[in-house]
Tab-separated table of C-alpha atoms in Angstrom:
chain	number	residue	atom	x	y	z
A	129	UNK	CA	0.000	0.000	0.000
A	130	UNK	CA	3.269	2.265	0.818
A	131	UNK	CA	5.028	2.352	-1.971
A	132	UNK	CA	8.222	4.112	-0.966
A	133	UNK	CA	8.351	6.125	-5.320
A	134	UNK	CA	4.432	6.762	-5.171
A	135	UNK	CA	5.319	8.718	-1.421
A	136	UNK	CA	8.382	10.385	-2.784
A	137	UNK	CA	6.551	11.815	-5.658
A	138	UNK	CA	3.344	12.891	-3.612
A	139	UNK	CA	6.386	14.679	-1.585
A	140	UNK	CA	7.667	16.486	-4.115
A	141	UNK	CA	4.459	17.339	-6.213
A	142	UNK	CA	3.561	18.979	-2.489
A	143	UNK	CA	6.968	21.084	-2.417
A	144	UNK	CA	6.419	22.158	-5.891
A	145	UNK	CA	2.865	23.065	-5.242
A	146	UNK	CA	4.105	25.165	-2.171
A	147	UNK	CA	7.111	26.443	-3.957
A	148	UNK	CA	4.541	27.239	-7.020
A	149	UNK	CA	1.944	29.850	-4.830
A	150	UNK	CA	4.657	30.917	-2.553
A	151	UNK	CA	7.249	32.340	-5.305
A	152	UNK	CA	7.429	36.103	-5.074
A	153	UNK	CA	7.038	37.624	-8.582
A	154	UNK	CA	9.669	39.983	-10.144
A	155	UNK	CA	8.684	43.402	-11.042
A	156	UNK	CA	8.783	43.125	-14.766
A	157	UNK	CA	6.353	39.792	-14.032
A	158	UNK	CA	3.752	42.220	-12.080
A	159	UNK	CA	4.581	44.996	-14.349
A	160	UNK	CA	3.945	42.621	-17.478
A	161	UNK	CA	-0.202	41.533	-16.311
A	162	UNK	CA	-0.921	45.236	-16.421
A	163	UNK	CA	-3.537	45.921	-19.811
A	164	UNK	CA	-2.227	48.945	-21.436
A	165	UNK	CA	-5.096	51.195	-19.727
A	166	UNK	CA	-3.495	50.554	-16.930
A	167	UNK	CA	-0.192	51.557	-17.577
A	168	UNK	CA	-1.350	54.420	-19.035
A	169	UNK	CA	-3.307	55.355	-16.522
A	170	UNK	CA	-0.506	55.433	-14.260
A	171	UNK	CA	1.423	57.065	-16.321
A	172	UNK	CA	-0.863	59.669	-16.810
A	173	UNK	CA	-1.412	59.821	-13.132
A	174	UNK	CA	2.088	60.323	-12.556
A	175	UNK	CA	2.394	63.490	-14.903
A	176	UNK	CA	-0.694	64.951	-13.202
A	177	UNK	CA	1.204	64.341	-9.968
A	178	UNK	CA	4.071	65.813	-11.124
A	179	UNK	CA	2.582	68.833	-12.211
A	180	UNK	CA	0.541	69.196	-8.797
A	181	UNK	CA	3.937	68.890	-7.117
A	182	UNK	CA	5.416	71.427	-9.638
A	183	UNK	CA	2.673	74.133	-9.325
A	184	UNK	CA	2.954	74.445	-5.179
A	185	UNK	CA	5.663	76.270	-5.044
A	186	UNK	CA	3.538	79.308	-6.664
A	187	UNK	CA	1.749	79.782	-3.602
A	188	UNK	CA	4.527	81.411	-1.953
A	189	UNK	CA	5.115	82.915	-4.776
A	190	UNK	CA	1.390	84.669	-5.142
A	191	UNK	CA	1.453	85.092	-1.283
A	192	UNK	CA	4.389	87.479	-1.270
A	193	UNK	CA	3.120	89.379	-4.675
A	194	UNK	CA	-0.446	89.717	-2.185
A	195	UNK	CA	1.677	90.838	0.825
A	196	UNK	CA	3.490	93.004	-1.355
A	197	UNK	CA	0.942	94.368	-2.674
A	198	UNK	CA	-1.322	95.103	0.560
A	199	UNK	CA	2.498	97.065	2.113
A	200	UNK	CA	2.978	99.342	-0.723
A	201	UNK	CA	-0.927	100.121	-1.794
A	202	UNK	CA	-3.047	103.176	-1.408
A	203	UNK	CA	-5.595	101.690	1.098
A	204	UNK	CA	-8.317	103.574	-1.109
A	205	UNK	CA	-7.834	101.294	-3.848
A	206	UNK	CA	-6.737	98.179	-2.670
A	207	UNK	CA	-9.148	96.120	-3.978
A	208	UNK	CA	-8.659	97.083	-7.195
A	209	UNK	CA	-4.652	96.443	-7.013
A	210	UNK	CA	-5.091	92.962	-5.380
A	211	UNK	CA	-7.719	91.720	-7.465
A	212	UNK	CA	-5.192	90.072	-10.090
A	213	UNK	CA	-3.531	87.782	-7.393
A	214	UNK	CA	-6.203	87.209	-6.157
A	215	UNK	CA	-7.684	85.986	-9.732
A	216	UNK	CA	-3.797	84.309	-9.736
A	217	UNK	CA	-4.850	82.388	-6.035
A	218	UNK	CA	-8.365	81.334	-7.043
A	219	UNK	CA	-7.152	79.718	-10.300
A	220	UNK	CA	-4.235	78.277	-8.915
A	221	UNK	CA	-6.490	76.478	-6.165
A	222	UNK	CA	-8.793	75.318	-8.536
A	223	UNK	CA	-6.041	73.508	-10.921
A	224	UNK	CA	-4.366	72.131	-7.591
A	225	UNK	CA	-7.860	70.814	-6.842
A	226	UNK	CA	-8.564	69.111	-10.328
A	227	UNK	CA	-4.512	68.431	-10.658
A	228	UNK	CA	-4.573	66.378	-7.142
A	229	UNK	CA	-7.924	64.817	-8.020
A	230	UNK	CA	-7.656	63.688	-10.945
A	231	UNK	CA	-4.042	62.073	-10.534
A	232	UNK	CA	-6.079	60.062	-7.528
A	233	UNK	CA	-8.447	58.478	-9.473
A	234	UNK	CA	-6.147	57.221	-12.226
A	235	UNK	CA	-3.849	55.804	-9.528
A	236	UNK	CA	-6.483	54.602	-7.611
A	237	UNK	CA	-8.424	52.643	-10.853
A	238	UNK	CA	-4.774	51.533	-11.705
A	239	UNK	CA	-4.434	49.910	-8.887
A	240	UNK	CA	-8.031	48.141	-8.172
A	241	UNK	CA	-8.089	47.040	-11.699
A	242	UNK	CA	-4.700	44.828	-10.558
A	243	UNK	CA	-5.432	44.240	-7.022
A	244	UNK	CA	-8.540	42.728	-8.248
A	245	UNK	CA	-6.830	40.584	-11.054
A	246	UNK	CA	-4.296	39.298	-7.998
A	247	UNK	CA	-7.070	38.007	-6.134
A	248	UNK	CA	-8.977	36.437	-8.840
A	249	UNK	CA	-5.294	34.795	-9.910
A	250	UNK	CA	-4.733	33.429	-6.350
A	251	UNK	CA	-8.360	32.111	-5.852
A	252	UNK	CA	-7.920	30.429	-9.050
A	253	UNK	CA	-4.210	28.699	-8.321
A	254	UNK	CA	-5.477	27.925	-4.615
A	255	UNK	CA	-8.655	25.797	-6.297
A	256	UNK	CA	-5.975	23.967	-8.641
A	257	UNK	CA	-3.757	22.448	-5.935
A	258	UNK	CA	-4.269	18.711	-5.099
A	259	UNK	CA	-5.665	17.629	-1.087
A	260	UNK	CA	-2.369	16.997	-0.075
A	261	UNK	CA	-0.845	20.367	-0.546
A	262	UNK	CA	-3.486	21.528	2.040
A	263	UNK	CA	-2.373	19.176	4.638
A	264	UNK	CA	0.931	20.432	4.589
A	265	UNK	CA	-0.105	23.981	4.425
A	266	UNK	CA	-2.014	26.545	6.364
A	267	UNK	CA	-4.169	27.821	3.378
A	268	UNK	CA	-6.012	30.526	5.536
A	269	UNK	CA	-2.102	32.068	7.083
A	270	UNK	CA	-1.881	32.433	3.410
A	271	UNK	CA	-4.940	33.891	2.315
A	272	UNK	CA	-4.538	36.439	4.720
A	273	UNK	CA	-0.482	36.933	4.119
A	274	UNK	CA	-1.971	37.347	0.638
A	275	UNK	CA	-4.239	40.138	1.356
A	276	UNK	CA	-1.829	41.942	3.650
A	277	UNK	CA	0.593	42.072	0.619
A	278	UNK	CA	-2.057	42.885	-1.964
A	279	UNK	CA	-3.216	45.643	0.896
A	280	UNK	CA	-0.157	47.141	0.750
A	281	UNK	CA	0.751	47.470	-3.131
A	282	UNK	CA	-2.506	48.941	-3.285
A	283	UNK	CA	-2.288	51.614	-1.081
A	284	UNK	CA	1.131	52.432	-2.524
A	285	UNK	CA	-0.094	52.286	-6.096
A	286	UNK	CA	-3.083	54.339	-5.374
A	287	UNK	CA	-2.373	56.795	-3.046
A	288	UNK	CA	1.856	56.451	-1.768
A	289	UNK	CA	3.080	56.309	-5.623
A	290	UNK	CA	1.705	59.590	-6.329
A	291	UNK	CA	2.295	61.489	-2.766
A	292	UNK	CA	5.670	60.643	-3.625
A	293	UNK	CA	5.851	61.826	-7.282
A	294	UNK	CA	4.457	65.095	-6.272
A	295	UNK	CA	6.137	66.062	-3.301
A	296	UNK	CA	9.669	65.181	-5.413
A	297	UNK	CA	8.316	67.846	-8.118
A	298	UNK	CA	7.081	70.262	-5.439
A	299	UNK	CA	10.930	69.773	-3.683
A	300	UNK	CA	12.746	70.018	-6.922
A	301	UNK	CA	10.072	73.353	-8.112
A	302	UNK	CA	10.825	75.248	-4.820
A	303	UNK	CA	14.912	74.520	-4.949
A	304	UNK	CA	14.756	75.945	-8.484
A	305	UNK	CA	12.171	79.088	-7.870
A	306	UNK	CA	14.119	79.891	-4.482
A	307	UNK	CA	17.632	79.816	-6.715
A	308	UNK	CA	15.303	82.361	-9.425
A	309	UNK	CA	13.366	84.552	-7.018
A	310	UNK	CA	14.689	85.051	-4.200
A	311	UNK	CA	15.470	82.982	-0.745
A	312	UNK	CA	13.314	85.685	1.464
A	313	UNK	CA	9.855	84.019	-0.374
């Protein structure tokens, strides 16, 4: 009834089944299941990051032309002096606003469209394996080890990937307007 071969191979058709859904992907691997929408749309995403991160820096610059501006200005027509920055502040909030928002959603649709296709991928591997494999293995430690990881590309996809490209732009705006301008903004 033990045949010592028939074991053996049930042994190793369990360690390649475990060495099968544990292997870590390489980037290009993850990178190569994305559609072409979706790389797009995180490229895309990226650029409106960039920009948001690139168009901060005016705010100090349109808060010192208002302050100076409200130091140097007849009091009797002040309104009439500041209303250009202020028409400068208004649609500077408003492209942050659509800049910031729009970047968000095509990071955030990136990166449900894949964590979505991860799950589906795992679901379907786990249903492939034979019995034995879930003997040996605690299929709920990695269902949830599973969902931690695809947790935490998400949230770096969607929200971290973008933070990132935009406060880089916004540091590498501000070194260069400070080195134009002036230091004192």
């Amino acid at each position: 009834q033990d045949d010592p071969e028939a074991v053996a191979k049930d042994a190793e058709k369990e360690h390649d089944a475990a060495d099968h859904v544990t292997t870590q992907p390489s980037n290009m691997e993850v990178l190569s299941e994305t559609t072409w929408a979706e790389k797009l749309s995180l490229v895309v995403g990226g650029i409106l990051a960039l920009a948001q991160g690139v168009s901060t820096p005016l705010i100090a610059v349109f808060t010192a032309d208002s302050i100076g501006l409200l130091t140097t200005s007849d009091p009797s027509n002040l309104l009439e002096t500041m209303t250009p920055v202020l028409w400068k502040i208004g649609i500077l909030a408003v492209a942050q606003f659509l800049l910031a928002w729009w970047w968000q959603w095509a990071m955030h649709w990136s990166a449900a469209k894949q964590a979505s296709r991860w799950h589906i991928k795992f679901i379907k591997q786990l249903m492939t394996l034979d019995v034995p494999w879930y003997d040996a293995n605690d299929s709920a430690g990695l269902a949830a080890r599973l969902q931690a990881d695809i947790g935490a590309l998400y949230m770096f996809m969607s929200a971290g990937l973008g933070f990132l490209i935009s406060c880089a732009g916004q540091f590498f705006a501000g070194i260069t307007l400070a080195f134009v301008k002036s230091w004192q903004l």
